[in-house]
PDB file of C-alpha atoms in Angstrom:
ATOM      1  CA  MET A1107     -58.576  -6.819   1.884  1.00 62.00           C
ATOM      2  CA  THR A1108     -57.749  -5.717  -1.867  1.00 67.00           C
ATOM      3  CA  LYS A1109     -59.427  -2.624  -3.681  1.00 75.00           C
ATOM      4  CA  PRO A1110     -61.574  -3.326  -7.201  1.00 80.00           C
ATOM      5  CA  MET A1111     -60.371  -2.616  -9.652  1.00 79.00           C
ATOM      6  CA  ARG A1112     -60.984   0.396 -11.852  1.00 88.00           C
ATOM      7  CA  ARG A1113     -63.353  -0.061 -15.413  1.00 90.00           C
ATOM      8  CA  ASP A1114     -59.832   1.959 -17.123  1.00 88.00           C
ATOM      9  CA  ALA A1115     -57.457  -0.945 -15.824  1.00 88.00           C
ATOM     10  CA  ALA A1116     -59.345  -3.966 -15.578  1.00 91.00           C
ATOM     11  CA  ARG A1117     -59.789  -3.448 -19.419  1.00 94.00           C
ATOM     12  CA  ASN A1118     -56.039  -2.326 -19.725  1.00 94.00           C
ATOM     13  CA  ARG A1119     -56.078  -5.806 -17.978  1.00 94.00           C
ATOM     14  CA  ASP A1120     -58.321  -7.510 -19.961  1.00 93.00           C
ATOM     15  CA  ARG A1121     -56.496  -6.768 -23.238  1.00 95.00           C
ATOM     16  CA  LEU A1122     -53.417  -7.724 -22.289  1.00 95.00           C
ATOM     17  CA  LEU A1123     -54.418 -11.325 -21.309  1.00 94.00           C
ATOM     18  CA  GLN A1124     -56.230 -10.657 -24.965  1.00 94.00           C
ATOM     19  CA  GLU A1125     -53.133 -10.021 -26.703  1.00 95.00           C
ATOM     20  CA  ALA A1126     -50.568 -11.919 -24.549  1.00 94.00           C
ATOM     21  CA  ALA A1127     -52.714 -15.382 -25.908  1.00 91.00           C
ATOM     22  CA  GLY A1128     -52.231 -13.663 -29.373  1.00 91.00           C
ATOM     23  CA  VAL A1129     -48.931 -13.089 -29.198  1.00 93.00           C
ATOM     24  CA  PHE A1130     -47.929 -16.857 -26.963  1.00 89.00           C
ATOM     25  CA  THR A1131     -49.289 -18.402 -28.993  1.00 85.00           C
ATOM     26  CA  GLU A1132     -47.967 -17.750 -31.861  1.00 85.00           C
ATOM     27  CA  GLN A1133     -44.923 -16.997 -30.692  1.00 87.00           C
ATOM     28  CA  GLY A1134     -43.838 -19.028 -27.626  1.00 84.00           C
ATOM     29  CA  LEU A1135     -43.650 -17.679 -24.184  1.00 85.00           C
ATOM     30  CA  ALA A1136     -39.950 -15.543 -24.844  1.00 87.00           C
ATOM     31  CA  ALA A1137     -42.259 -14.070 -26.947  1.00 91.00           C
ATOM     32  CA  SER A1138     -41.745  -9.716 -26.445  1.00 94.00           C
ATOM     33  CA  LEU A1139     -43.323  -8.206 -23.866  1.00 95.00           C
ATOM     34  CA  GLU A1140     -43.762  -5.314 -26.011  1.00 96.00           C
ATOM     35  CA  GLU A1141     -45.063  -6.721 -28.732  1.00 96.00           C
ATOM     36  CA  ILE A1142     -48.483  -7.325 -26.022  1.00 96.00           C
ATOM     37  CA  ALA A1143     -48.241  -4.278 -25.063  1.00 96.00           C
ATOM     38  CA  ARG A1144     -48.095  -2.303 -28.574  1.00 96.00           C
ATOM     39  CA  ARG A1145     -51.166  -4.883 -29.182  1.00 96.00           C
ATOM     40  CA  ALA A1146     -53.247  -4.303 -26.838  1.00 96.00           C
ATOM     41  CA  GLY A1147     -53.147  -0.685 -26.642  1.00 96.00           C
ATOM     42  CA  VAL A1148     -50.575   0.159 -23.780  1.00 96.00           C
ATOM     43  CA  SER A1149     -47.749   1.446 -22.911  1.00 95.00           C
ATOM     44  CA  ILE A1150     -45.077  -1.258 -21.017  1.00 96.00           C
ATOM     45  CA  GLY A1151     -45.617   0.328 -18.127  1.00 95.00           C
ATOM     46  CA  THR A1152     -48.809  -0.749 -17.756  1.00 95.00           C
ATOM     47  CA  LEU A1153     -48.166  -4.737 -18.614  1.00 96.00           C
ATOM     48  CA  TYR A1154     -46.007  -4.542 -15.110  1.00 96.00           C
ATOM     49  CA  ASN A1155     -48.198  -2.592 -13.676  1.00 94.00           C
ATOM     50  CA  HIS A1156     -50.453  -4.969 -14.184  1.00 95.00           C
ATOM     51  CA  PHE A1157     -48.215  -8.574 -13.963  1.00 95.00           C
ATOM     52  CA  PRO A1158     -44.501  -7.722 -12.693  1.00 94.00           C
ATOM     53  CA  THR A1159     -43.308 -10.361 -14.578  1.00 91.00           C
ATOM     54  CA  ARG A1160     -43.427 -12.576 -16.866  1.00 89.00           C
ATOM     55  CA  ASP A1161     -44.137 -15.116 -14.740  1.00 85.00           C
ATOM     56  CA  ALA A1162     -46.890 -13.091 -13.238  1.00 90.00           C
ATOM     57  CA  LEU A1163     -48.382 -12.546 -16.783  1.00 92.00           C
ATOM     58  CA  VAL A1164     -47.790 -15.886 -17.290  1.00 86.00           C
ATOM     59  CA  ASP A1165     -49.958 -17.638 -14.728  1.00 83.00           C
ATOM     60  CA  ALA A1166     -52.474 -15.528 -15.216  1.00 87.00           C
ATOM     61  CA  LEU A1167     -52.802 -16.628 -18.705  1.00 85.00           C
ATOM     62  CA  LEU A1168     -52.142 -20.011 -19.013  1.00 78.00           C
ATOM     63  CA  PRO A1169     -53.572 -22.616 -16.354  1.00 72.00           C
ATOM     64  CA  PRO A1170     -56.739 -21.998 -17.041  1.00 75.00           C
ATOM     65  CA  ARG A1171     -56.223 -23.009 -21.285  1.00 76.00           C
ATOM     66  CA  LEU A1172     -54.291 -26.465 -19.602  1.00 76.00           C
ATOM     67  CA  ASN A1173     -57.604 -27.002 -17.931  1.00 78.00           C
ATOM     68  CA  ALA A1174     -59.491 -28.905 -21.306  1.00 80.00           C
ATOM     69  CA  LEU A1175     -56.469 -31.535 -19.823  1.00 81.00           C
ATOM     70  CA  ASP A1176     -59.413 -32.216 -17.643  1.00 85.00           C
ATOM     71  CA  GLU A1177     -61.825 -32.635 -20.171  1.00 89.00           C
ATOM     72  CA  PHE A1178     -59.984 -35.074 -21.624  1.00 89.00           C
ATOM     73  CA  ALA A1179     -59.337 -36.712 -18.591  1.00 88.00           C
ATOM     74  CA  GLU A1180     -63.289 -37.901 -18.452  1.00 90.00           C
ATOM     75  CA  GLN A1181     -63.297 -38.077 -21.656  1.00 94.00           C
ATOM     76  CA  ALA A1182     -60.618 -40.377 -21.169  1.00 93.00           C
ATOM     77  CA  ALA A1183     -62.297 -42.395 -18.074  1.00 92.00           C
ATOM     78  CA  ALA A1184     -65.705 -42.159 -19.798  1.00 95.00           C
ATOM     79  CA  GLU A1185     -64.960 -44.821 -22.718  1.00 96.00           C
ATOM     80  CA  PRO A1186     -65.235 -47.956 -21.426  1.00 97.00           C
ATOM     81  CA  ASP A1187     -61.859 -49.264 -23.989  1.00 97.00           C
ATOM     82  CA  PRO A1188     -58.842 -49.272 -21.687  1.00 96.00           C
ATOM     83  CA  TRP A1189     -56.678 -48.766 -26.097  1.00 96.00           C
ATOM     84  CA  LEU A1190     -59.352 -46.057 -27.262  1.00 96.00           C
ATOM     85  CA  ALA A1191     -59.476 -44.677 -24.180  1.00 96.00           C
ATOM     86  CA  PHE A1192     -55.154 -44.007 -23.766  1.00 96.00           C
ATOM     87  CA  ALA A1193     -54.804 -42.789 -27.300  1.00 96.00           C
ATOM     88  CA  GLY A1194     -57.848 -40.457 -27.986  1.00 96.00           C
ATOM     89  CA  PHE A1195     -56.338 -38.956 -25.075  1.00 94.00           C
ATOM     90  CA  VAL A1196     -52.927 -38.700 -26.119  1.00 94.00           C
ATOM     91  CA  GLU A1197     -54.760 -37.930 -29.774  1.00 94.00           C
ATOM     92  CA  ARG A1198     -56.536 -34.680 -27.609  1.00 92.00           C
ATOM     93  CA  MET A1199     -53.324 -32.621 -25.340  1.00 88.00           C
ATOM     94  CA  LEU A1200     -51.431 -32.911 -29.353  1.00 90.00           C
ATOM     95  CA  THR A1201     -53.979 -31.715 -30.562  1.00 89.00           C
ATOM     96  CA  GLN A1202     -54.120 -28.835 -28.106  1.00 85.00           C
ATOM     97  CA  LEU A1203     -50.392 -28.874 -27.813  1.00 83.00           C
ATOM     98  CA  THR A1204     -49.687 -27.979 -31.215  1.00 84.00           C
ATOM     99  CA  THR A1205     -51.592 -25.308 -31.483  1.00 82.00           C
ATOM    100  CA  ASP A1206     -50.919 -23.654 -29.275  1.00 80.00           C
ATOM    101  CA  ARG A1207     -46.879 -22.503 -28.979  1.00 80.00           C
ATOM    102  CA  GLY A1208     -46.881 -21.143 -25.589  1.00 80.00           C
ATOM    103  CA  LEU A1209     -49.424 -23.627 -24.135  1.00 78.00           C
ATOM    104  CA  LEU A1210     -46.684 -26.495 -25.779  1.00 79.00           C
ATOM    105  CA  GLU A1211     -43.520 -25.171 -23.731  1.00 78.00           C
ATOM    106  CA  ALA A1212     -45.473 -23.945 -20.550  1.00 76.00           C
ATOM    107  CA  PHE A1213     -46.288 -27.897 -20.334  1.00 72.00           C
ATOM    108  CA  THR A1214     -43.066 -28.800 -20.898  1.00 71.00           C
ATOM    109  CA  GLY A1215     -40.504 -25.416 -19.656  1.00 70.00           C
ATOM    110  CA  ASP A1216     -39.505 -24.257 -16.307  1.00 64.00           C
ATOM    111  CA  HIS A1217     -41.116 -20.975 -14.356  1.00 62.00           C
ATOM    112  CA  PRO A1218     -40.260 -21.775 -11.688  1.00 56.00           C
ATOM    113  CA  ALA A1219     -42.214 -17.827 -10.574  1.00 54.00           C
ATOM    114  CA  ALA A1220     -45.498 -19.574 -11.825  1.00 64.00           C
ATOM    115  CA  ALA A1221     -47.305 -21.591  -9.330  1.00 72.00           C
ATOM    116  CA  ARG A1222     -50.789 -21.728 -10.672  1.00 73.00           C
ATOM    117  CA  LEU A1223     -49.690 -22.481 -13.250  1.00 72.00           C
ATOM    118  CA  ALA A1224     -47.049 -25.155 -12.089  1.00 74.00           C
ATOM    119  CA  GLU A1225     -50.580 -26.743 -10.011  1.00 77.00           C
ATOM    120  CA  ALA A1226     -52.419 -26.855 -13.332  1.00 76.00           C
ATOM    121  CA  CYS A1227     -48.905 -28.849 -15.154  1.00 75.00           C
ATOM    122  CA  ALA A1228     -48.822 -30.940 -11.854  1.00 81.00           C
ATOM    123  CA  ARG A1229     -53.161 -32.201 -12.244  1.00 82.00           C
ATOM    124  CA  GLY A1230     -52.813 -32.863 -16.238  1.00 80.00           C
ATOM    125  CA  MET A1231     -49.541 -35.415 -15.434  1.00 85.00           C
ATOM    126  CA  THR A1232     -51.854 -37.035 -12.777  1.00 90.00           C
ATOM    127  CA  HIS A1233     -54.407 -37.139 -15.507  1.00 89.00           C
ATOM    128  CA  PHE A1234     -51.854 -38.495 -18.408  1.00 89.00           C
ATOM    129  CA  SER A1235     -51.128 -41.610 -15.669  1.00 93.00           C
ATOM    130  CA  ALA A1236     -54.004 -42.083 -14.889  1.00 94.00           C
ATOM    131  CA  VAL A1237     -54.752 -43.429 -18.021  1.00 94.00           C
ATOM    132  CA  LEU A1238     -51.386 -45.119 -18.592  1.00 93.00           C
ATOM    133  CA  ASP A1239     -52.286 -46.447 -15.291  1.00 94.00           C
ATOM    134  CA  ARG A1240     -55.907 -47.847 -16.620  1.00 95.00           C
ATOM    135  CA  ALA A1241     -53.845 -49.162 -19.785  1.00 95.00           C
ATOM    136  CA  ARG A1242     -51.019 -50.963 -18.675  1.00 94.00           C
ATOM    137  CA  ARG A1243     -53.604 -52.429 -15.813  1.00 94.00           C
ATOM    138  CA  ALA A1244     -55.954 -53.595 -18.807  1.00 95.00           C
ATOM    139  CA  GLY A1245     -52.687 -54.827 -20.732  1.00 95.00           C
ATOM    140  CA  VAL A1246     -53.438 -52.874 -23.682  1.00 96.00           C
ATOM    141  CA  ILE A1247     -49.769 -51.037 -23.162  1.00 95.00           C
ATOM    142  CA  ARG A1248     -46.330 -52.647 -23.015  1.00 93.00           C
ATOM    143  CA  ALA A1249     -45.591 -52.230 -18.619  1.00 90.00           C
ATOM    144  CA  ASP A1250     -42.448 -51.307 -19.239  1.00 92.00           C
ATOM    145  CA  ALA A1251     -43.422 -47.992 -20.982  1.00 92.00           C
ATOM    146  CA  THR A1252     -43.117 -45.647 -18.178  1.00 94.00           C
ATOM    147  CA  ASP A1253     -44.952 -42.625 -17.983  1.00 92.00           C
ATOM    148  CA  GLN A1254     -41.287 -40.214 -18.194  1.00 91.00           C
ATOM    149  CA  ASN A1255     -41.043 -43.193 -21.659  1.00 93.00           C
ATOM    150  CA  VAL A1256     -45.119 -41.191 -22.876  1.00 92.00           C
ATOM    151  CA  VAL A1257     -44.277 -38.212 -22.277  1.00 88.00           C
ATOM    152  CA  HIS A1258     -41.440 -37.939 -24.183  1.00 90.00           C
ATOM    153  CA  LEU A1259     -42.984 -39.506 -27.596  1.00 92.00           C
ATOM    154  CA  VAL A1260     -45.176 -37.386 -27.312  1.00 89.00           C
ATOM    155  CA  TRP A1261     -43.049 -34.115 -26.187  1.00 87.00           C
ATOM    156  CA  ALA A1262     -41.600 -35.188 -29.191  1.00 90.00           C
ATOM    157  CA  LEU A1263     -45.243 -35.209 -31.144  1.00 92.00           C
ATOM    158  CA  SER A1264     -45.616 -32.205 -30.456  1.00 88.00           C
ATOM    159  CA  LEU A1265     -42.663 -30.160 -31.163  1.00 84.00           C
ATOM    160  CA  LEU A1266     -42.393 -32.597 -34.387  1.00 87.00           C
ATOM    161  CA  GLY A1267     -45.839 -30.929 -34.739  1.00 79.00           C
ATOM    162  CA  GLU A1268     -44.731 -28.034 -33.650  1.00 75.00           C
ATOM    163  CA  ASN A1269     -41.930 -27.866 -36.782  1.00 75.00           C
ATOM    164  CA  THR A1270     -44.043 -29.007 -39.803  1.00 80.00           C
ATOM    165  CA  GLY A1271     -46.969 -28.393 -39.335  1.00 74.00           C
ATOM    166  CA  ALA A1272     -49.712 -30.968 -37.824  1.00 73.00           C
ATOM    167  CA  SER A1273     -49.978 -33.441 -40.463  1.00 86.00           C
ATOM    168  CA  ALA A1274     -46.613 -34.804 -39.737  1.00 89.00           C
ATOM    169  CA  TRP A1275     -47.673 -35.447 -36.660  1.00 91.00           C
ATOM    170  CA  ARG A1276     -51.081 -37.317 -36.363  1.00 92.00           C
ATOM    171  CA  GLU A1277     -49.284 -39.824 -39.527  1.00 93.00           C
ATOM    172  CA  SER A1278     -46.185 -40.434 -36.933  1.00 94.00           C
ATOM    173  CA  LEU A1279     -49.109 -41.145 -34.635  1.00 95.00           C
ATOM    174  CA  PRO A1280     -49.986 -44.300 -35.711  1.00 95.00           C
ATOM    175  CA  PHE A1281     -46.168 -45.364 -35.842  1.00 94.00           C
ATOM    176  CA  VAL A1282     -45.942 -44.957 -32.290  1.00 95.00           C
ATOM    177  CA  LEU A1283     -48.951 -45.675 -30.694  1.00 95.00           C
ATOM    178  CA  ASP A1284     -48.465 -49.363 -32.361  1.00 95.00           C
ATOM    179  CA  GLY A1285     -44.970 -49.716 -30.672  1.00 94.00           C
ATOM    180  CA  LEU A1286     -47.006 -49.382 -27.439  1.00 94.00           C
ATOM    181  CA  ARG A1287     -49.271 -51.446 -27.202  1.00 94.00           C
ATOM    182  CA  ALA A1288     -48.955 -55.006 -25.561  1.00 91.00           C
ATOM    183  CA  GLY A1289     -47.392 -57.541 -27.279  1.00 80.00           C
ATOM    184  CA  ARG A1290     -45.323 -55.546 -30.186  1.00 61.00           C
ATOM    185  CA  ARG A1291     -42.177 -55.881 -30.004  1.00 53.00           C
TER     186      ARG A1291
END
């Protein structure tokens, strides 16, 4: 049985998670852990007491933020039009990924020690596949557009958004979606 955390220790952990969220969103997952500790007002030793590795911090912080994909999947499932369900899912996902650099890096990176993150990413990919499969079965998306093809396009658009701003991916998305529509070769 695990002993309950002291109040000051719990407060420090909460501050570390709050500051890590901000730093990772701004700077990505390679951001300085020292910066996170400094912003939280604790020593780097305190950070390592709570999170012995970077992946442990990532694993504590990001899976709940990836849960947004669950909500996007629910919205897509509730949309009667399979094309609108697909396009809406992609747009919501891009909005999420381009406003949170850490989340983008978590979703596209390799964090072998972050088991909860890997589970959340796998669940997100399952949702994405289900939305794509529905669009394929309805004949509204090119039959030759594999899940991996579409993931690569979303990833490219998210990097475009990260490097040049949201307007760039938003302006490019209609062209990408048009290229994915069935019968648009």
